[in-house]
PDB file of C-alpha atoms in Angstrom:
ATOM      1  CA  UNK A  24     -45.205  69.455 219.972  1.00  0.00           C
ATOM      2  CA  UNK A  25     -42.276  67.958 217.746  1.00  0.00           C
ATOM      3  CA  UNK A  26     -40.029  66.423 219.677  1.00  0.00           C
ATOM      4  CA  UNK A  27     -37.114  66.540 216.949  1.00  0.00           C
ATOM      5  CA  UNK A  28     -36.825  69.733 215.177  1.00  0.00           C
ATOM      6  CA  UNK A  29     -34.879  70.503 211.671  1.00  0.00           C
ATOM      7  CA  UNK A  30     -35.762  74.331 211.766  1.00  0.00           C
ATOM      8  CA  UNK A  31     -33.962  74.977 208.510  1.00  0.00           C
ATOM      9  CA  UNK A  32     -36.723  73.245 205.503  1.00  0.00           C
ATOM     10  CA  UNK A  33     -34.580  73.575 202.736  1.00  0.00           C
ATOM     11  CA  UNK A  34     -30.456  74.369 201.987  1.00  0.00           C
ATOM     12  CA  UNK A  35     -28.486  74.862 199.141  1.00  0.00           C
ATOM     13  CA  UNK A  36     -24.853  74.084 198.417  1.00  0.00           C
ATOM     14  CA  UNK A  37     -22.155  74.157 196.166  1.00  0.00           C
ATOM     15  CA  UNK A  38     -20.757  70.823 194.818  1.00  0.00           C
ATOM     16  CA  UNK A  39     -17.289  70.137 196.360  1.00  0.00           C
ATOM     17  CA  UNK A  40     -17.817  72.442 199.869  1.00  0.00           C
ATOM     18  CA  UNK A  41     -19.616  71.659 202.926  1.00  0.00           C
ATOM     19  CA  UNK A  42     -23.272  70.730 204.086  1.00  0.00           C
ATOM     20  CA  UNK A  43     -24.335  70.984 207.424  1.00  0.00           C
ATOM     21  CA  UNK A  44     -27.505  69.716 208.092  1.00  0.00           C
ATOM     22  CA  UNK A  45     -28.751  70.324 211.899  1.00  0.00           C
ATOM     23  CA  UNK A  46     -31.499  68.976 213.959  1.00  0.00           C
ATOM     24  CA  UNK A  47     -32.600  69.473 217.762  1.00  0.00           C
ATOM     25  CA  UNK A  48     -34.523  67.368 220.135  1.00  0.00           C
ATOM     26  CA  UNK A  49     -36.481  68.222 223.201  1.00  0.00           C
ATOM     27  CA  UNK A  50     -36.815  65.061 224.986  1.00  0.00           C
ATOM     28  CA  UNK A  51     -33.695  64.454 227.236  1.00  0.00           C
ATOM     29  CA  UNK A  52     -34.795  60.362 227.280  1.00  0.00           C
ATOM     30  CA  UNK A  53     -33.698  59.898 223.826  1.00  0.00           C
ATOM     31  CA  UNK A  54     -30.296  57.968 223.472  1.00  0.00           C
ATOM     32  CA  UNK A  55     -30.028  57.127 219.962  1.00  0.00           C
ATOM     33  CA  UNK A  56     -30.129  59.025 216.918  1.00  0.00           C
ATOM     34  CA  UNK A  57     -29.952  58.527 212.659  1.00  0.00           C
ATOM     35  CA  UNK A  58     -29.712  60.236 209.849  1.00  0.00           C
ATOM     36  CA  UNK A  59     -32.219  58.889 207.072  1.00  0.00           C
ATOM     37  CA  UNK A  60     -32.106  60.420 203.349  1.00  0.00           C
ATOM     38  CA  UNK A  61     -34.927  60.166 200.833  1.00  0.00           C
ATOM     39  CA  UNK A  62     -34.858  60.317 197.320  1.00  0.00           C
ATOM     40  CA  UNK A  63     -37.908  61.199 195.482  1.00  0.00           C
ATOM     41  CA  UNK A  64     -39.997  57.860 194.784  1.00  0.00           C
ATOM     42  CA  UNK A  65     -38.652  56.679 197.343  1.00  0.00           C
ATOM     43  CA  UNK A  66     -38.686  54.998 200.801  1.00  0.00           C
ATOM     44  CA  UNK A  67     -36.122  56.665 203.060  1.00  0.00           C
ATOM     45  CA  UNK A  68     -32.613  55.104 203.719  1.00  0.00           C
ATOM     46  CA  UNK A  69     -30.434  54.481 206.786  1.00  0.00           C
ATOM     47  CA  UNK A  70     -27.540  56.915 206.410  1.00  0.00           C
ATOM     48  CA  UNK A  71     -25.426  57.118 210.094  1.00  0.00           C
ATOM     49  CA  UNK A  72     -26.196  56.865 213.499  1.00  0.00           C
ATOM     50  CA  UNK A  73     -24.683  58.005 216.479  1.00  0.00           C
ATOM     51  CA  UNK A  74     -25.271  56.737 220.277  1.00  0.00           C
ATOM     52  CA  UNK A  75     -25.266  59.246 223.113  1.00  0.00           C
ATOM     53  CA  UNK A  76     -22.253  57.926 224.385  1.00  0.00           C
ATOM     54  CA  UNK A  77     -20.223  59.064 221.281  1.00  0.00           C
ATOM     55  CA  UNK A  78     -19.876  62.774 220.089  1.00  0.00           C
ATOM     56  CA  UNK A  79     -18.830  62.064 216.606  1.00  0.00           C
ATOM     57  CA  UNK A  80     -19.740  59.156 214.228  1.00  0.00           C
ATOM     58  CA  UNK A  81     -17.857  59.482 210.678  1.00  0.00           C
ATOM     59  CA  UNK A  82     -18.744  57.607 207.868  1.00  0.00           C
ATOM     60  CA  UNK A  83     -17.005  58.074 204.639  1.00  0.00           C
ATOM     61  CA  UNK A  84     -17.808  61.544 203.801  1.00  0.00           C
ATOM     62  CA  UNK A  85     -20.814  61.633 206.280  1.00  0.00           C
ATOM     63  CA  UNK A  86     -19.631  62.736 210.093  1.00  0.00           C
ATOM     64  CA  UNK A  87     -22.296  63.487 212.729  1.00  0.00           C
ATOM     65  CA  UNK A  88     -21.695  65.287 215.696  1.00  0.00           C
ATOM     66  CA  UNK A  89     -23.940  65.034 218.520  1.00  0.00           C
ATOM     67  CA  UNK A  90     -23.661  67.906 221.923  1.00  0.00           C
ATOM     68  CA  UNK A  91     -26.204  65.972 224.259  1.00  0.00           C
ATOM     69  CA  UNK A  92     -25.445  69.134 226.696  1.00  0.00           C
ATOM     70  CA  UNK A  93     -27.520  71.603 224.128  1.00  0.00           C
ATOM     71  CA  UNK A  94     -29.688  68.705 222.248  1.00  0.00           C
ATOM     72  CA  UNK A  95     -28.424  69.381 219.039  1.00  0.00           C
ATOM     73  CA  UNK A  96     -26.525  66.671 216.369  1.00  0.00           C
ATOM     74  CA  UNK A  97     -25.439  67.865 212.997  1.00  0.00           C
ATOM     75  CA  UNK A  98     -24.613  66.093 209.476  1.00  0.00           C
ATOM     76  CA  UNK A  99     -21.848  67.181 207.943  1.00  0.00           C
ATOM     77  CA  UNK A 100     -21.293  66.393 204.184  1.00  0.00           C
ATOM     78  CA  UNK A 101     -17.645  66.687 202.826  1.00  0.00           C
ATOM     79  CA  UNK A 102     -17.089  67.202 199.824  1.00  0.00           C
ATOM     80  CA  UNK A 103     -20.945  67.551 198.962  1.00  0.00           C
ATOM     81  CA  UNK A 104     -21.916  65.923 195.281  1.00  0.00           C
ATOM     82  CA  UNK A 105     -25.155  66.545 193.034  1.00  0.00           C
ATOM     83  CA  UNK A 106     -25.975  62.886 194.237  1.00  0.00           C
ATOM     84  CA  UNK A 107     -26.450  64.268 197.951  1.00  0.00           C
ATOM     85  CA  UNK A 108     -29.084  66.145 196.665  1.00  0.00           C
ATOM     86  CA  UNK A 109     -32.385  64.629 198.788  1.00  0.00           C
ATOM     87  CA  UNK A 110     -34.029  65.549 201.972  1.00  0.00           C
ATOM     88  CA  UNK A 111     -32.418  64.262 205.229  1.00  0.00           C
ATOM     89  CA  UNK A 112     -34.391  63.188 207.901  1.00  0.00           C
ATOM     90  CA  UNK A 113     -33.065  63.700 211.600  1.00  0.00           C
ATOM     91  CA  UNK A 114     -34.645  60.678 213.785  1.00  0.00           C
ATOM     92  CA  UNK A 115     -34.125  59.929 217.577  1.00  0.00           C
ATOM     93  CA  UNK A 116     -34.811  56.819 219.574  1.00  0.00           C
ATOM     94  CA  UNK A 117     -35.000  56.281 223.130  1.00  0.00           C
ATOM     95  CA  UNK A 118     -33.001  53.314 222.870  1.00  0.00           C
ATOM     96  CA  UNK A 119     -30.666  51.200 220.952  1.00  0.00           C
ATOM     97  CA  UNK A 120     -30.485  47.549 221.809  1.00  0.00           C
ATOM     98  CA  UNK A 121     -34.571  47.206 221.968  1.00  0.00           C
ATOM     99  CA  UNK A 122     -36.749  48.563 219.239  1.00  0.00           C
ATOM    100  CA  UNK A 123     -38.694  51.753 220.544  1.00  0.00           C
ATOM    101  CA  UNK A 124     -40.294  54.171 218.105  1.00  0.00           C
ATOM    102  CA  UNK A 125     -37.996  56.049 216.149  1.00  0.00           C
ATOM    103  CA  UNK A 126     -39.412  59.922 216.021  1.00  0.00           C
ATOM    104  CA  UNK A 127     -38.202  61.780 213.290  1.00  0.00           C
ATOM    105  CA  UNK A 128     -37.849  65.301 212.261  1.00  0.00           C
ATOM    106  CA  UNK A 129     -39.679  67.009 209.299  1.00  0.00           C
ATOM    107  CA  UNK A 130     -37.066  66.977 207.150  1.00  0.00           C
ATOM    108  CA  UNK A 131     -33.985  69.330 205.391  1.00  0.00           C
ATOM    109  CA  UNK A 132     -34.285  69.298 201.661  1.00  0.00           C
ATOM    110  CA  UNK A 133     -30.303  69.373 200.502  1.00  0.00           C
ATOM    111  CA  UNK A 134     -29.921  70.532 196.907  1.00  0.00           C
ATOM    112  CA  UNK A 135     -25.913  70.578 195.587  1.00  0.00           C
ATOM    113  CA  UNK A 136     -25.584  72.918 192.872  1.00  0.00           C
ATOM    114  CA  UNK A 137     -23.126  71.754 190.411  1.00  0.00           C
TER     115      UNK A 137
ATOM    116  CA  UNK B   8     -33.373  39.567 198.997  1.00  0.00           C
ATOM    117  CA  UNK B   9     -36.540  41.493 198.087  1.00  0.00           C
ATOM    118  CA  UNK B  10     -37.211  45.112 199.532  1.00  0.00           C
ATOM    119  CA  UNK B  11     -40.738  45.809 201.292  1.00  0.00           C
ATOM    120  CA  UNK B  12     -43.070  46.081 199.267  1.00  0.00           C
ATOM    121  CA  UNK B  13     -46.074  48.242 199.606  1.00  0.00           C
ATOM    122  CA  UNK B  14     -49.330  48.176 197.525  1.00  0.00           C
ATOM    123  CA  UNK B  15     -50.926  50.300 196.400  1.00  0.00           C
ATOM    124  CA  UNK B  16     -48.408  52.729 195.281  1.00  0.00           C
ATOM    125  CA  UNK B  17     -51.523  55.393 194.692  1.00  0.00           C
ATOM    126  CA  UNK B  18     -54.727  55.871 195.253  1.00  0.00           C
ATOM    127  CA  UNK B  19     -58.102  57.761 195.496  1.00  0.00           C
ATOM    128  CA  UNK B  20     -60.555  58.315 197.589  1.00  0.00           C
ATOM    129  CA  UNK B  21     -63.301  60.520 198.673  1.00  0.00           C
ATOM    130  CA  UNK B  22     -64.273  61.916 202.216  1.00  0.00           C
ATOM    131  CA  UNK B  23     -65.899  59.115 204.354  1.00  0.00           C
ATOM    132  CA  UNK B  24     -64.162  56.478 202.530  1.00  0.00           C
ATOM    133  CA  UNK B  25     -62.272  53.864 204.236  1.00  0.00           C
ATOM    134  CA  UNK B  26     -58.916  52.792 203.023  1.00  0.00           C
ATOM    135  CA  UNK B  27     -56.502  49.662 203.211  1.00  0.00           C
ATOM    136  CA  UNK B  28     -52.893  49.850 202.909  1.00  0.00           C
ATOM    137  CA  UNK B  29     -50.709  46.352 202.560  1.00  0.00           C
ATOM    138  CA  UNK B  30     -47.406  46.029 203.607  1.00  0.00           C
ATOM    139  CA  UNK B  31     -44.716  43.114 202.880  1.00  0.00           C
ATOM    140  CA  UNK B  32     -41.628  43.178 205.329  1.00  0.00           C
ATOM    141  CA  UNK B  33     -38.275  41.839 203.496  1.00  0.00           C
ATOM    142  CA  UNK B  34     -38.183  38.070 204.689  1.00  0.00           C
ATOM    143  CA  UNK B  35     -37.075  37.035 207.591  1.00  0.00           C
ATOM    144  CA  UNK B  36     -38.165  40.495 209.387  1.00  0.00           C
ATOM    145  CA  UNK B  37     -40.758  40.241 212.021  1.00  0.00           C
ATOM    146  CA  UNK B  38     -40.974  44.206 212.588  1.00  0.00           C
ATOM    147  CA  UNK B  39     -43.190  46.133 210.734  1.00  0.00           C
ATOM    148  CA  UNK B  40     -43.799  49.972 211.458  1.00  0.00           C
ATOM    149  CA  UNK B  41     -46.157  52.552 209.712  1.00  0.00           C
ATOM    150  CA  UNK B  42     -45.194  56.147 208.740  1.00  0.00           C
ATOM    151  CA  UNK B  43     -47.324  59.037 207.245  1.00  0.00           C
ATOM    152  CA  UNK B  44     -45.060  61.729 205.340  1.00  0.00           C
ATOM    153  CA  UNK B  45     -46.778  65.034 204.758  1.00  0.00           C
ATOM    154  CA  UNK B  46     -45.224  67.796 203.647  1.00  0.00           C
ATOM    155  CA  UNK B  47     -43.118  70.118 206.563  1.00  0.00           C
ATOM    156  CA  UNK B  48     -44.386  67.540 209.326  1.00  0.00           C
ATOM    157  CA  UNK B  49     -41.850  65.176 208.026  1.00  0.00           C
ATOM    158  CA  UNK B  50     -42.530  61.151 209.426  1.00  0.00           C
ATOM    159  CA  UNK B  51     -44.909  61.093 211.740  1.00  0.00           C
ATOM    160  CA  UNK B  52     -45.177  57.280 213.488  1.00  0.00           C
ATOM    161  CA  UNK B  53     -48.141  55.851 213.431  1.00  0.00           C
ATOM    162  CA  UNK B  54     -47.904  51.808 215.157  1.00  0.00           C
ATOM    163  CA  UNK B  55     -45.316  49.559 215.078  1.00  0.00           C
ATOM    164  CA  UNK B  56     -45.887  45.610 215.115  1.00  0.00           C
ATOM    165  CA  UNK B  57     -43.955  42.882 215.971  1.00  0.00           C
ATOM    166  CA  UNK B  58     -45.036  38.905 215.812  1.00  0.00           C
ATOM    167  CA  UNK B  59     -48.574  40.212 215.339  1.00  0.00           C
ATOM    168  CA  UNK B  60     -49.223  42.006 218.239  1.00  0.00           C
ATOM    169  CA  UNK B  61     -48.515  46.033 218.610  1.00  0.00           C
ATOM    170  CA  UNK B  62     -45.934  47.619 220.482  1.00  0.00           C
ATOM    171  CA  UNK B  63     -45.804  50.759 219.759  1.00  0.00           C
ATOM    172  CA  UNK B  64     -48.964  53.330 218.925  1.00  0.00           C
ATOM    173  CA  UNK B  65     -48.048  57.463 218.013  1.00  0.00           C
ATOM    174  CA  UNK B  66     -50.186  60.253 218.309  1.00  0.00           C
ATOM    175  CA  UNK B  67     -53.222  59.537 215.624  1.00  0.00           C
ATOM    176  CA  UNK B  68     -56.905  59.145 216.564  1.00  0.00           C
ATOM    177  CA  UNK B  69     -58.686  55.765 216.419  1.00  0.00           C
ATOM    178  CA  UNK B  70     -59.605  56.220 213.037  1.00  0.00           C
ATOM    179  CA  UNK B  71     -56.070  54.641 211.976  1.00  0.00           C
ATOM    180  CA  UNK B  72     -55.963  51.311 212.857  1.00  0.00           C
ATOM    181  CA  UNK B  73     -53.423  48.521 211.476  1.00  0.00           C
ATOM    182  CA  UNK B  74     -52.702  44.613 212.289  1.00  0.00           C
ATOM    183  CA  UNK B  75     -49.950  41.908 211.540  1.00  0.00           C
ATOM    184  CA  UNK B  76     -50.641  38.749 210.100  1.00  0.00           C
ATOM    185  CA  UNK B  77     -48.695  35.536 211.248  1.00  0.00           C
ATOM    186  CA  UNK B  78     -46.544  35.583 207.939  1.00  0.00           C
ATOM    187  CA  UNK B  79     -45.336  39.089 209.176  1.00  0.00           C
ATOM    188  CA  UNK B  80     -47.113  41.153 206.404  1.00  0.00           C
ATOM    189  CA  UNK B  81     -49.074  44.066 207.468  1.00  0.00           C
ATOM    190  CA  UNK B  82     -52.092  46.160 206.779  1.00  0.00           C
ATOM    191  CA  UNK B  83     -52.932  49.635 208.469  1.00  0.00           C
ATOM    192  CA  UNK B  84     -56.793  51.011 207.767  1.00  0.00           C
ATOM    193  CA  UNK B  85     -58.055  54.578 207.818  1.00  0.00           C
ATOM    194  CA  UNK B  86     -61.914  54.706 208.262  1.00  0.00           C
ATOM    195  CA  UNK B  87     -63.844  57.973 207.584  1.00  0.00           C
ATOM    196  CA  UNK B  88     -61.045  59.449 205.399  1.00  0.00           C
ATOM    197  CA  UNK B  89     -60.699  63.131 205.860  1.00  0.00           C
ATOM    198  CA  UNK B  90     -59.017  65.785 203.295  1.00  0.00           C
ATOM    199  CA  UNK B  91     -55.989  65.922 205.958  1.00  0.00           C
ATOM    200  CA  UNK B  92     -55.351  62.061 205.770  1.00  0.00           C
ATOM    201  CA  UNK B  93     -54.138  62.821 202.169  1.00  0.00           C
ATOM    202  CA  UNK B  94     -49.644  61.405 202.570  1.00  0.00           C
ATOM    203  CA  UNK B  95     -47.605  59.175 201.695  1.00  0.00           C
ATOM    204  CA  UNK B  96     -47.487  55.968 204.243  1.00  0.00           C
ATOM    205  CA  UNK B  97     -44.528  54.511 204.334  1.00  0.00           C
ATOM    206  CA  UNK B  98     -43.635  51.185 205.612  1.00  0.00           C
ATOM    207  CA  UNK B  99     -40.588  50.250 207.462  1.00  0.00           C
ATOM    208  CA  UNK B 100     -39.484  46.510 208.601  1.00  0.00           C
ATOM    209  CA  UNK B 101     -36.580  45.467 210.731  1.00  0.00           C
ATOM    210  CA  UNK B 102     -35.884  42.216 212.196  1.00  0.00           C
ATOM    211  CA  UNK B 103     -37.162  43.651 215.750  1.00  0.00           C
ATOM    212  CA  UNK B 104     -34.900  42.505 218.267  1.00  0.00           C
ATOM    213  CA  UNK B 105     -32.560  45.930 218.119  1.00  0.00           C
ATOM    214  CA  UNK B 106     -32.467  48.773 216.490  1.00  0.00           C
ATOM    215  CA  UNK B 107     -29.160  49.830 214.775  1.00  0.00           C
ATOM    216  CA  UNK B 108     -30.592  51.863 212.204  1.00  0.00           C
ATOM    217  CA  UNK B 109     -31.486  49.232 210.120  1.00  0.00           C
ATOM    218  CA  UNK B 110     -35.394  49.985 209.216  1.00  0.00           C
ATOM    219  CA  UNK B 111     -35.909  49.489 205.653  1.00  0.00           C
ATOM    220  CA  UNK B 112     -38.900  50.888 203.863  1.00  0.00           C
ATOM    221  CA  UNK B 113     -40.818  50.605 201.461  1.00  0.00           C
ATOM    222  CA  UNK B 114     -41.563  53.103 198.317  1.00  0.00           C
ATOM    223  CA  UNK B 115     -44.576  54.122 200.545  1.00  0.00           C
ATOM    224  CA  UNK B 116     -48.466  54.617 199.445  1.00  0.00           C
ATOM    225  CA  UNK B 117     -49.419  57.986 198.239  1.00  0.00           C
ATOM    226  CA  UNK B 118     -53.145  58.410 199.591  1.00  0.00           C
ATOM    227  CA  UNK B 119     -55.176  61.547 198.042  1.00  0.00           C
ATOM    228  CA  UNK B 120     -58.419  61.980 199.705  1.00  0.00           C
ATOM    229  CA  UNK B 121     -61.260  64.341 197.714  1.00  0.00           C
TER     230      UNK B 121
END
């Protein structure tokens, strides 16, 4: 039973418009959740985070949006660029100030189309 | 600083097998966490280890095993490799005491079992 869900495996986008990238969790205990990309290769990378007291978290061009009432958080990317192009792993802790394990989604493949 | 560092990057083995995956936290971490990546199941945790003893176990049968070494460097085992246990294991370090999103990982091991 996943506990954090990215239903949508793969999206495409056009450079310069919007990517939204959503994920949902089940388990009401978590507090804490990131955004991780991954490059092909390669290990994945801390991209944002948002704690369940907040409802947005913006970062550059990276915002997330967390609704704790429905379980659901959402990247958006504005304007998306070919370099976005990667999957996106959704990940969600049960904490923040004392390491827990972080469970994390199956991931969103993003491709930008130039 | 240097990254983590995982070795081997690839490898083969056949069913039965046993396997031994290293891990080298960036210095100065004392965190060390295990991943498997397989393809639509996303990350799935494995153990997570901190000043050599485990805190943290997910969901995989005894046949996974890992342990942390005093210098903080890692190693998980598989025993009795099965066709499913082919992934990439990833390897994530933080400095342990809170987790802000800041788990680094490595480039992973890719694990093909025949």
């Amino acid at each position: 039973d996943q506990q954090v869900k990215q239903n949508s495996p793969s999206l495409s986008v056009q450079e310069g418009r919007i990517s939204i990238l959503n994920c949902d969790y089940t388990n009401s205990m978590f507090d804490y959740f990131l955004w991780y990309k991954k490059y092909p290769a390669e290990g994945p990378t801390f991209l944002i985070s948002i704690s369940s007291i907040k409802d947005k978290n913006e970062d550059g061009r990276f915002t997330v949006f967390l609704n704790k009432s429905a379980k659901h958080l959402s990247l958006h990317i504005v304007p998306s660029q070919p370099g976005d192009s990667a999957v996106y792993f959704c990940a969600a802790s049960e904490t923040e100030t004392s390491y827990d394990k972080v469970i994390f989604g199956p991931g969103t493949s993003l491709s930008v189309i130039p | 600083k240097a990254g983590v560092t995982q070795t081997p990057r690839y490898l083969i083995k056949t069913r039965g097998q046993q396997v031994t995956l290293s891990c080298s936290p960036i210095s100065g971490h004392r965190s060390v966490s295990w991943y498997q990546q397989t393809p639509g199941q996303g990350l799935q945790f494995l153990f997570e280890y901190f000043s050599e003893t485990q805190r943290n176990k997910g969901n995989f049968p005894g046949r996974f095993s890992g342990r942390q070494f005093s210098n903080s460097r890692s190693e998980m085992n598989v025993s009795t490799l099965e066709l499913g246990d082919s992934a990439l294991y990833l390897c994530a370090s933080s400095v342990g005491q809170a987790l802000t999103g800041e788990l680094f990982f490595g480039e992973g091991s890719r694990l093909t079992v025949l």
